[in-house]
Amino acid sequence: MHIIVCIKQVPDSAQIRVHPVTNTIMRQGVPAIVNPYDLYALEEALRLKDRYGGRVTVLCMGPSQAEAALRKALSFGADEAILVSDRAFAGSDTLATSYALAAAIRQIQKDMAVDLVFSGKQTIDGDTAQVGPGIARRLGLQLLTYVSKIEGIDVEKKEIVVHRRAEGGAQILKTRLPCLVTILEGVNEMRFATMGDMFRAARYPLKVWDKDAAGIEDIEKVGLKGSPTVVAKVFAPQPRAQKAERIETQTGAPADLAVTLLAKLFTRYPHIEREIRKQAG
Amino acid sequence: MAEKFDAIVVGAGPSGNSAAYVLARAGLAVLQIERGEYPGSKNVQGAILYSHALERIIPDFREDAPLERHIIEQRAWMLDDDSYVGSIYRSNAFNRPPHNRYTIIRAQFDRWFSRKVQEAGALTICETTVTDLHMDGSRVVGVQTDRAGGSVYADVVILADGVNSLLARKAGFHGELQPRDVALAAKEIHFLPESAIENRFNVQGGQGVVIEMAGKITRGMVGTGFLYTNRESITIGIGCLLSDFQESGISPYALLEQMKMHPAIHPLIEGSEMKEYSAHLIPEGGYNAIPAVYGDGWLMVGDASMFVNGIHREGSNLAMTSGQLAAETVIELAKEGRPMTANNLARYRKKLDDSFVIKDLKKYRRMPDILEHNHQFFTDYPEFLNRAAHTMVTVDGVDKKSKEREIRSGLVTRRSRLGLLGDAFKLWRAFE
Ligand SMILES: Cc1cc2nc3c(=O)[nH]c(=O)nc-3n(C[C@H](O)[C@H](O)[C@H](O)COP(=O)(O)OP(=O)(O)OC[C@H]3O[C@@H](n4cnc5c(N)ncnc54)[C@H](O)[C@@H]3O)c2cc1C
């Protein structure tokens, strides 16, 4: 089985600050990490490899620094890593990115057929959750989003059974391969790489594909030109004026505490009190 | 199968990076192991970079190293509760390249240095902790890491694992670190727009200011505070002997909070936004606390060896130079085909003795003891100096001669004639 995992290098959003004067995001000095959602996808792919055998290829589009993200993926046990990197891709939005990644996956397929493509649920810097589905559409793959568990794969029949979080409940779905799966966060825990894997990752001769190697046919479809998204405005949300209040819970009976809390709630939101009294008749 | 290298360097701080870089450039097979997520992720430093030590290792470092500001002005403040007296040295000569000192952000600087190390050909592995040394009798032959299949071997292991080297302690190379030999420093980085920094510190372009502080801010403990200007942020911190923190029960965080409220300091950071808080130990035991720094199959560099000059707040430069000297020792022995025995590695200590590292530490060898036993340097003197200045500059109709008399008698009541003479003598001996 051949699994491709698409990963992205993102700035660690926990450490990002908004410039107080210009209101822009201060990226300088913010460490880059593998998009945390993608790591769940990678671990899930590695588990399938452990169960059914095969190969895991990680694929990343980004600047040369994204090499670090790919090496990290290799250290966890991915077999191959490809960085799709070209000036022509600068400024790509989700539409252009999915076009470029789909092209690269077609190239990979020439070498070895692909059964599954994984991606994270979304990225922490863009939060769009559009790239995975965009790739599936372009490659004509079955699309399984928000997958919480992979029940199993029938290698003979080329079928997969997954649990999917859906509005109002869970779905158990069976579909045929090849397909694209986006994985929910928190469904697994990334393994701890062995020393051997660390060495392999550090020494691995990374494959870097430019636009030609990645098989980009229409240059108008990548980079800024291929990106219809317009960022109309960036602003930092104003902190809310309401202050949190601290209530001592160590002393006093729970019932008294409940009464205090209700009283505070009712003073702040009188309509809730009215509503409750009305319901109570 | 376990791998074998010519040298293993434990740690990717300034000492480890220097050692690994010099070794790799000489063509040795080098493995560097760092426990942090990336080099610099665990490191805490002011930070002032002293160019000279790095220049000897990477002469053209200025071309791409992440440097914040070059220092053109040094202030030294003695603080009382709501005043300070101080000195300032500012010179246009510091504006002429090559610059002598820079402020840096360690997390960025260490990553840059590590990239150089890797480009030079060393293999750097992060997020991996060395948990033990592999010994063959008394000889170090490799390291054990916390990963599965984690043994790696080498002809020589360079311990660059920083202050409180657990490895050295485990292997019996040092004893337990003494609280009187280390300072605990708390530090914050505050974001402040470039224009605000230029206005508040009277600088332009890439110029920067350093303020070193002593006095009431340490509440009687042996220690100092500092404030450095970065490009778009201010680094502010304070450190005192761990033994003093233990005795006083004051928390480093509370001490820093209080320091930030000092009327002379607060306006400098007012309106800034805190970016990070961190705390770290600084080895301050000086010359007398230096442990054995070499043995069969191993060398120790940087903070692990207590190579910090607390008086001048220098550490990273001693770390870099010791790393370089350790690497050069290994390269020489390898070229001569000699084994990495304690006898042969003793050359490293000789090189250190001939360098500023040991010479400076030796010069101030009495200092830690004197400061530890004479807290008046951190209490009475700053207070006295401030009161004296206050008396002199207050115009109130009292004649100047009487003012001088008042100041003198104030000093003697605080510290007695003999005490004063004694203090002067101690300081003279310490700086002699
Ligand atoms: C608040 C503060 C301000 C300072 N200001 C200045 C200044 O302005 N100028 C100056 O020159 N010096 C300054 N210093 C001192 C300077 O930071 C140190 O002297 C210097 O960092 C020492 O370098 P090092 O490489 O020996 O140790 P470190 O920088 O501490 O590096 C040690 C490295 O080893 C790693 N490590 C530790 N144990 C293991 C293990 N078992 N396995 C794998 N990796 C391990 C650590 O993660 C770390 O990255 C300051 C220090 C502090 C705390």
Tab-separated table of C-alpha atoms in Angstrom, chain B residues 171-422:
chain	number	residue	atom	x	y	z
B	171	ALA	CA	29.729	10.189	35.822
B	172	GLY	CA	31.345	11.595	38.962
B	173	PHE	CA	33.259	14.370	37.141
B	174	HIS	CA	31.726	17.037	39.391
B	175	GLY	CA	30.119	17.017	42.775
B	176	GLU	CA	26.679	18.414	43.481
B	177	LEU	CA	26.358	22.033	42.324
B	178	GLN	CA	26.441	24.332	45.366
B	179	PRO	CA	23.694	26.983	45.704
B	180	ARG	CA	26.365	29.585	46.473
B	181	ASP	CA	28.076	28.834	43.171
B	182	VAL	CA	25.098	29.577	40.957
B	183	ALA	CA	22.858	32.534	40.375
B	184	LEU	CA	19.255	32.168	39.389
B	185	ALA	CA	18.167	34.735	36.836
B	186	ALA	CA	14.666	35.620	35.695
B	187	LYS	CA	14.267	37.414	32.413
B	188	GLU	CA	11.526	38.824	30.248
B	189	ILE	CA	11.416	40.067	26.682
B	190	HIS	CA	9.026	42.941	26.120
B	191	PHE	CA	7.872	44.036	22.731
B	192	LEU	CA	8.275	47.760	22.101
B	193	PRO	CA	8.110	49.498	18.705
B	194	GLU	CA	11.416	50.532	17.208
B	195	SER	CA	10.507	54.220	17.371
B	196	ALA	CA	9.739	53.992	21.104
B	197	ILE	CA	13.107	52.369	21.742
B	198	GLU	CA	14.894	55.044	19.740
B	199	ASN	CA	13.142	57.803	21.687
B	200	ARG	CA	13.500	56.332	25.131
B	201	PHE	CA	17.151	55.388	24.781
B	202	ASN	CA	18.380	58.162	22.526
B	203	VAL	CA	19.580	55.876	19.746
B	204	GLN	CA	19.018	55.552	16.016
B	205	GLY	CA	19.231	52.895	13.373
B	206	GLY	CA	20.879	49.790	14.698
B	207	GLN	CA	22.327	51.366	17.848
B	208	GLY	CA	21.684	49.874	21.260
B	209	VAL	CA	22.103	50.499	24.964
B	210	VAL	CA	22.999	48.256	27.879
B	211	ILE	CA	22.090	49.069	31.474
B	212	GLU	CA	23.690	47.060	34.265
B	213	MET	CA	22.135	47.569	37.676
B	214	ALA	CA	22.958	46.834	41.282
B	215	GLY	CA	21.604	47.958	44.610
B	216	LYS	CA	18.301	47.854	46.381
B	217	ILE	CA	16.576	45.999	43.536
B	218	THR	CA	18.116	42.744	44.785
B	219	ARG	CA	16.800	43.365	48.313
B	220	GLY	CA	20.086	42.638	49.996
B	221	MET	CA	20.876	39.570	47.957
B	222	VAL	CA	24.089	39.221	45.952
B	223	GLY	CA	23.071	39.896	42.398
B	224	THR	CA	22.479	42.339	39.571
B	225	GLY	CA	19.839	43.425	37.138
B	226	PHE	CA	20.113	44.234	33.472
B	227	LEU	CA	18.232	45.834	30.629
B	228	TYR	CA	19.166	45.495	26.954
B	229	THR	CA	17.651	47.014	23.860
B	230	ASN	CA	16.868	44.674	20.992
B	231	ARG	CA	15.591	45.772	17.618
B	232	GLU	CA	11.917	45.742	18.534
B	233	SER	CA	12.017	44.585	22.108
B	234	ILE	CA	13.607	45.113	25.493
B	235	THR	CA	15.223	42.377	27.522
B	236	ILE	CA	15.000	42.919	31.257
B	237	GLY	CA	16.143	40.584	33.969
B	238	ILE	CA	17.583	40.119	37.409
B	239	GLY	CA	19.673	37.394	38.961
B	240	CYS	CA	20.899	36.595	42.471
B	241	LEU	CA	22.777	33.782	44.139
B	242	LEU	CA	20.594	30.724	44.553
B	243	SER	CA	21.683	30.455	48.174
B	244	ASP	CA	20.407	34.010	48.790
B	245	PHE	CA	17.062	33.218	47.187
B	246	GLN	CA	16.797	30.159	49.398
B	247	GLU	CA	17.568	32.160	52.495
B	248	SER	CA	15.324	35.127	51.726
B	249	GLY	CA	12.391	33.122	50.421
B	250	ILE	CA	11.860	35.783	47.739
B	251	SER	CA	10.831	34.422	44.358
B	252	PRO	CA	12.838	35.513	41.302
B	253	TYR	CA	9.596	36.374	39.556
B	254	ALA	CA	8.474	38.677	42.373
B	255	LEU	CA	11.895	40.308	42.408
B	256	LEU	CA	11.679	41.032	38.702
B	257	GLU	CA	8.142	42.381	39.045
B	258	GLN	CA	9.346	44.745	41.729
B	259	MET	CA	12.373	45.809	39.725
B	260	LYS	CA	10.120	46.709	36.804
B	261	MET	CA	8.196	49.067	39.068
B	262	HIS	CA	11.297	51.045	40.038
B	263	PRO	CA	10.643	54.680	39.092
B	264	ALA	CA	13.815	54.818	36.995
B	265	ILE	CA	13.063	51.599	35.126
B	266	HIS	CA	9.319	51.651	34.693
B	267	PRO	CA	9.184	54.498	32.142
B	268	LEU	CA	11.600	52.595	29.920
B	269	ILE	CA	9.311	49.600	29.537
B	270	GLU	CA	5.957	51.252	30.052
B	271	GLY	CA	3.315	50.285	27.522
B	272	SER	CA	5.345	47.330	26.260
B	273	GLU	CA	3.867	43.914	25.723
B	274	MET	CA	5.522	40.923	27.359
B	275	LYS	CA	6.653	38.344	24.815
B	276	GLU	CA	8.287	35.716	26.966
B	277	TYR	CA	9.359	34.921	30.488
B	278	SER	CA	12.130	32.530	31.372
B	279	ALA	CA	14.465	31.635	34.203
B	280	HIS	CA	17.869	30.010	34.115
B	281	LEU	CA	20.885	29.281	36.287
B	282	ILE	CA	24.205	31.054	35.778
B	283	PRO	CA	27.354	29.443	37.134
B	284	GLU	CA	29.018	32.093	39.271
B	285	GLY	CA	31.409	30.077	41.387
B	286	GLY	CA	34.355	31.501	39.484
B	287	TYR	CA	37.866	30.141	39.281
B	288	ASN	CA	37.788	28.202	42.538
B	289	ALA	CA	34.692	26.272	41.498
B	290	ILE	CA	36.035	25.037	38.128
B	291	PRO	CA	35.805	21.235	38.077
B	292	ALA	CA	38.042	18.848	36.166
B	293	VAL	CA	37.457	19.744	32.519
B	294	TYR	CA	38.962	16.718	30.789
B	295	GLY	CA	39.575	13.030	31.357
B	296	ASP	CA	39.865	9.776	29.434
B	297	GLY	CA	37.715	10.190	26.356
B	298	TRP	CA	35.981	13.414	27.419
B	299	LEU	CA	36.252	17.190	27.545
B	300	MET	CA	33.975	19.709	29.182
B	301	VAL	CA	33.276	23.212	27.832
B	302	GLY	CA	31.183	26.315	28.545
B	303	ASP	CA	28.810	26.665	31.473
B	304	ALA	CA	29.249	23.004	32.410
B	305	SER	CA	32.815	23.946	33.359
B	306	MET	CA	31.779	27.123	35.252
B	307	PHE	CA	33.326	29.324	32.580
B	308	VAL	CA	31.371	32.469	33.397
B	309	ASN	CA	32.800	35.823	34.358
B	310	GLY	CA	30.045	37.121	36.593
B	311	ILE	CA	31.652	40.490	37.182
B	312	HIS	CA	31.571	41.407	33.516
B	313	ARG	CA	28.526	39.319	32.683
B	314	GLU	CA	30.422	37.324	30.112
B	315	GLY	CA	29.567	33.713	29.487
B	316	SER	CA	28.780	32.989	25.870
B	317	ASN	CA	32.217	34.189	24.754
B	318	LEU	CA	33.970	31.959	27.279
B	319	ALA	CA	31.688	29.166	26.111
B	320	MET	CA	32.608	29.703	22.454
B	321	THR	CA	36.325	29.980	23.086
B	322	SER	CA	36.407	26.920	25.337
B	323	GLY	CA	34.455	24.987	22.691
B	324	GLN	CA	36.919	26.078	20.052
B	325	LEU	CA	39.949	25.153	22.167
B	326	ALA	CA	38.486	21.747	22.993
B	327	ALA	CA	37.860	21.085	19.301
B	328	GLU	CA	41.366	22.215	18.342
B	329	THR	CA	42.835	19.858	20.931
B	330	VAL	CA	40.892	16.936	19.486
B	331	ILE	CA	41.863	17.867	15.915
B	332	GLU	CA	45.553	18.061	16.831
B	333	LEU	CA	45.506	14.684	18.566
B	334	ALA	CA	43.613	13.100	15.685
B	335	LYS	CA	46.169	14.464	13.203
B	336	GLU	CA	49.042	13.200	15.309
B	337	GLY	CA	47.334	9.838	15.601
B	338	ARG	CA	47.284	9.985	19.389
B	339	PRO	CA	44.497	8.447	21.475
B	340	MET	CA	42.048	10.636	23.407
B	341	THR	CA	43.470	9.820	26.812
B	342	ALA	CA	43.405	12.163	29.798
B	343	ASN	CA	47.129	12.645	29.401
B	344	ASN	CA	46.826	13.806	25.826
B	345	LEU	CA	43.657	15.814	26.379
B	346	ALA	CA	45.408	17.755	29.164
B	347	ARG	CA	46.538	19.979	26.316
B	348	TYR	CA	43.051	21.504	26.399
B	349	ARG	CA	43.551	22.774	29.933
B	350	LYS	CA	46.884	24.260	28.913
B	351	LYS	CA	45.227	26.114	26.030
B	352	LEU	CA	42.552	27.402	28.402
B	353	ASP	CA	45.157	28.604	30.886
B	354	ASP	CA	46.824	30.598	28.138
B	355	SER	CA	43.554	32.198	27.016
B	356	PHE	CA	41.410	34.978	28.459
B	357	VAL	CA	39.016	32.325	29.752
B	358	ILE	CA	41.145	31.193	32.669
B	359	LYS	CA	43.169	34.400	32.953
B	360	ASP	CA	40.050	36.458	33.624
B	361	LEU	CA	38.491	33.940	35.949
B	362	LYS	CA	41.729	33.764	37.893
B	363	LYS	CA	41.912	37.535	38.196
B	364	TYR	CA	38.520	37.649	39.899
B	365	ARG	CA	38.936	34.445	41.889
B	366	ARG	CA	38.300	36.200	45.222
B	367	MET	CA	35.214	37.997	44.049
B	368	PRO	CA	32.517	35.348	44.654
B	369	ASP	CA	33.648	34.912	48.250
B	370	ILE	CA	33.866	38.612	48.947
B	371	LEU	CA	30.435	39.370	47.560
B	372	GLU	CA	28.864	36.456	49.333
B	373	HIS	CA	30.180	37.574	52.720
B	374	ASN	CA	29.801	41.321	52.293
B	375	HIS	CA	26.214	42.110	51.503
B	376	GLN	CA	26.829	45.784	52.289
B	377	PHE	CA	27.937	46.148	48.679
B	378	PHE	CA	24.329	45.512	47.686
B	379	THR	CA	22.611	47.418	50.491
B	380	ASP	CA	24.523	50.118	52.373
B	381	TYR	CA	26.682	51.412	49.546
B	382	PRO	CA	23.983	51.984	46.950
B	383	GLU	CA	21.877	53.684	49.588
B	384	PHE	CA	24.752	55.820	50.741
B	385	LEU	CA	25.742	56.856	47.219
B	386	ASN	CA	22.196	57.870	46.418
B	387	ARG	CA	21.793	59.862	49.612
B	388	ALA	CA	25.131	61.575	49.012
B	389	ALA	CA	24.115	62.520	45.494
B	390	HIS	CA	20.793	63.757	46.775
B	391	THR	CA	22.425	65.920	49.411
B	392	MET	CA	24.868	67.400	46.914
B	393	VAL	CA	22.370	68.311	44.228
B	394	THR	CA	19.643	69.604	46.494
B	395	VAL	CA	19.948	73.379	46.738
B	396	ASP	CA	18.616	74.360	50.139
B	397	GLY	CA	20.844	77.084	51.548
B	398	VAL	CA	23.168	74.711	53.374
B	399	ASP	CA	26.785	75.449	52.446
B	400	LYS	CA	28.680	72.814	50.450
B	401	LYS	CA	31.308	72.151	53.098
B	402	SER	CA	28.645	71.232	55.643
B	403	LYS	CA	27.032	69.002	53.066
B	404	GLU	CA	30.303	67.167	52.520
B	405	ARG	CA	30.675	66.731	56.255
B	406	GLU	CA	27.188	65.357	56.507
B	407	ILE	CA	27.862	62.857	53.734
B	408	ARG	CA	31.127	61.724	55.303
B	409	SER	CA	29.647	61.205	58.718
B	410	GLY	CA	26.707	59.368	57.154
B	411	LEU	CA	29.127	56.957	55.580
B	412	VAL	CA	31.088	56.358	58.746
B	413	THR	CA	28.002	55.731	60.877
B	414	ARG	CA	26.844	53.159	58.375
B	415	ARG	CA	30.020	51.272	57.983
B	416	SER	CA	32.670	52.475	60.550
B	417	ARG	CA	36.083	53.691	59.466
B	418	LEU	CA	37.574	50.237	59.778
B	419	GLY	CA	34.782	48.611	57.821
B	420	LEU	CA	35.279	51.110	55.025
B	421	LEU	CA	38.984	50.519	54.874
B	422	GLY	CA	38.414	46.785	54.931
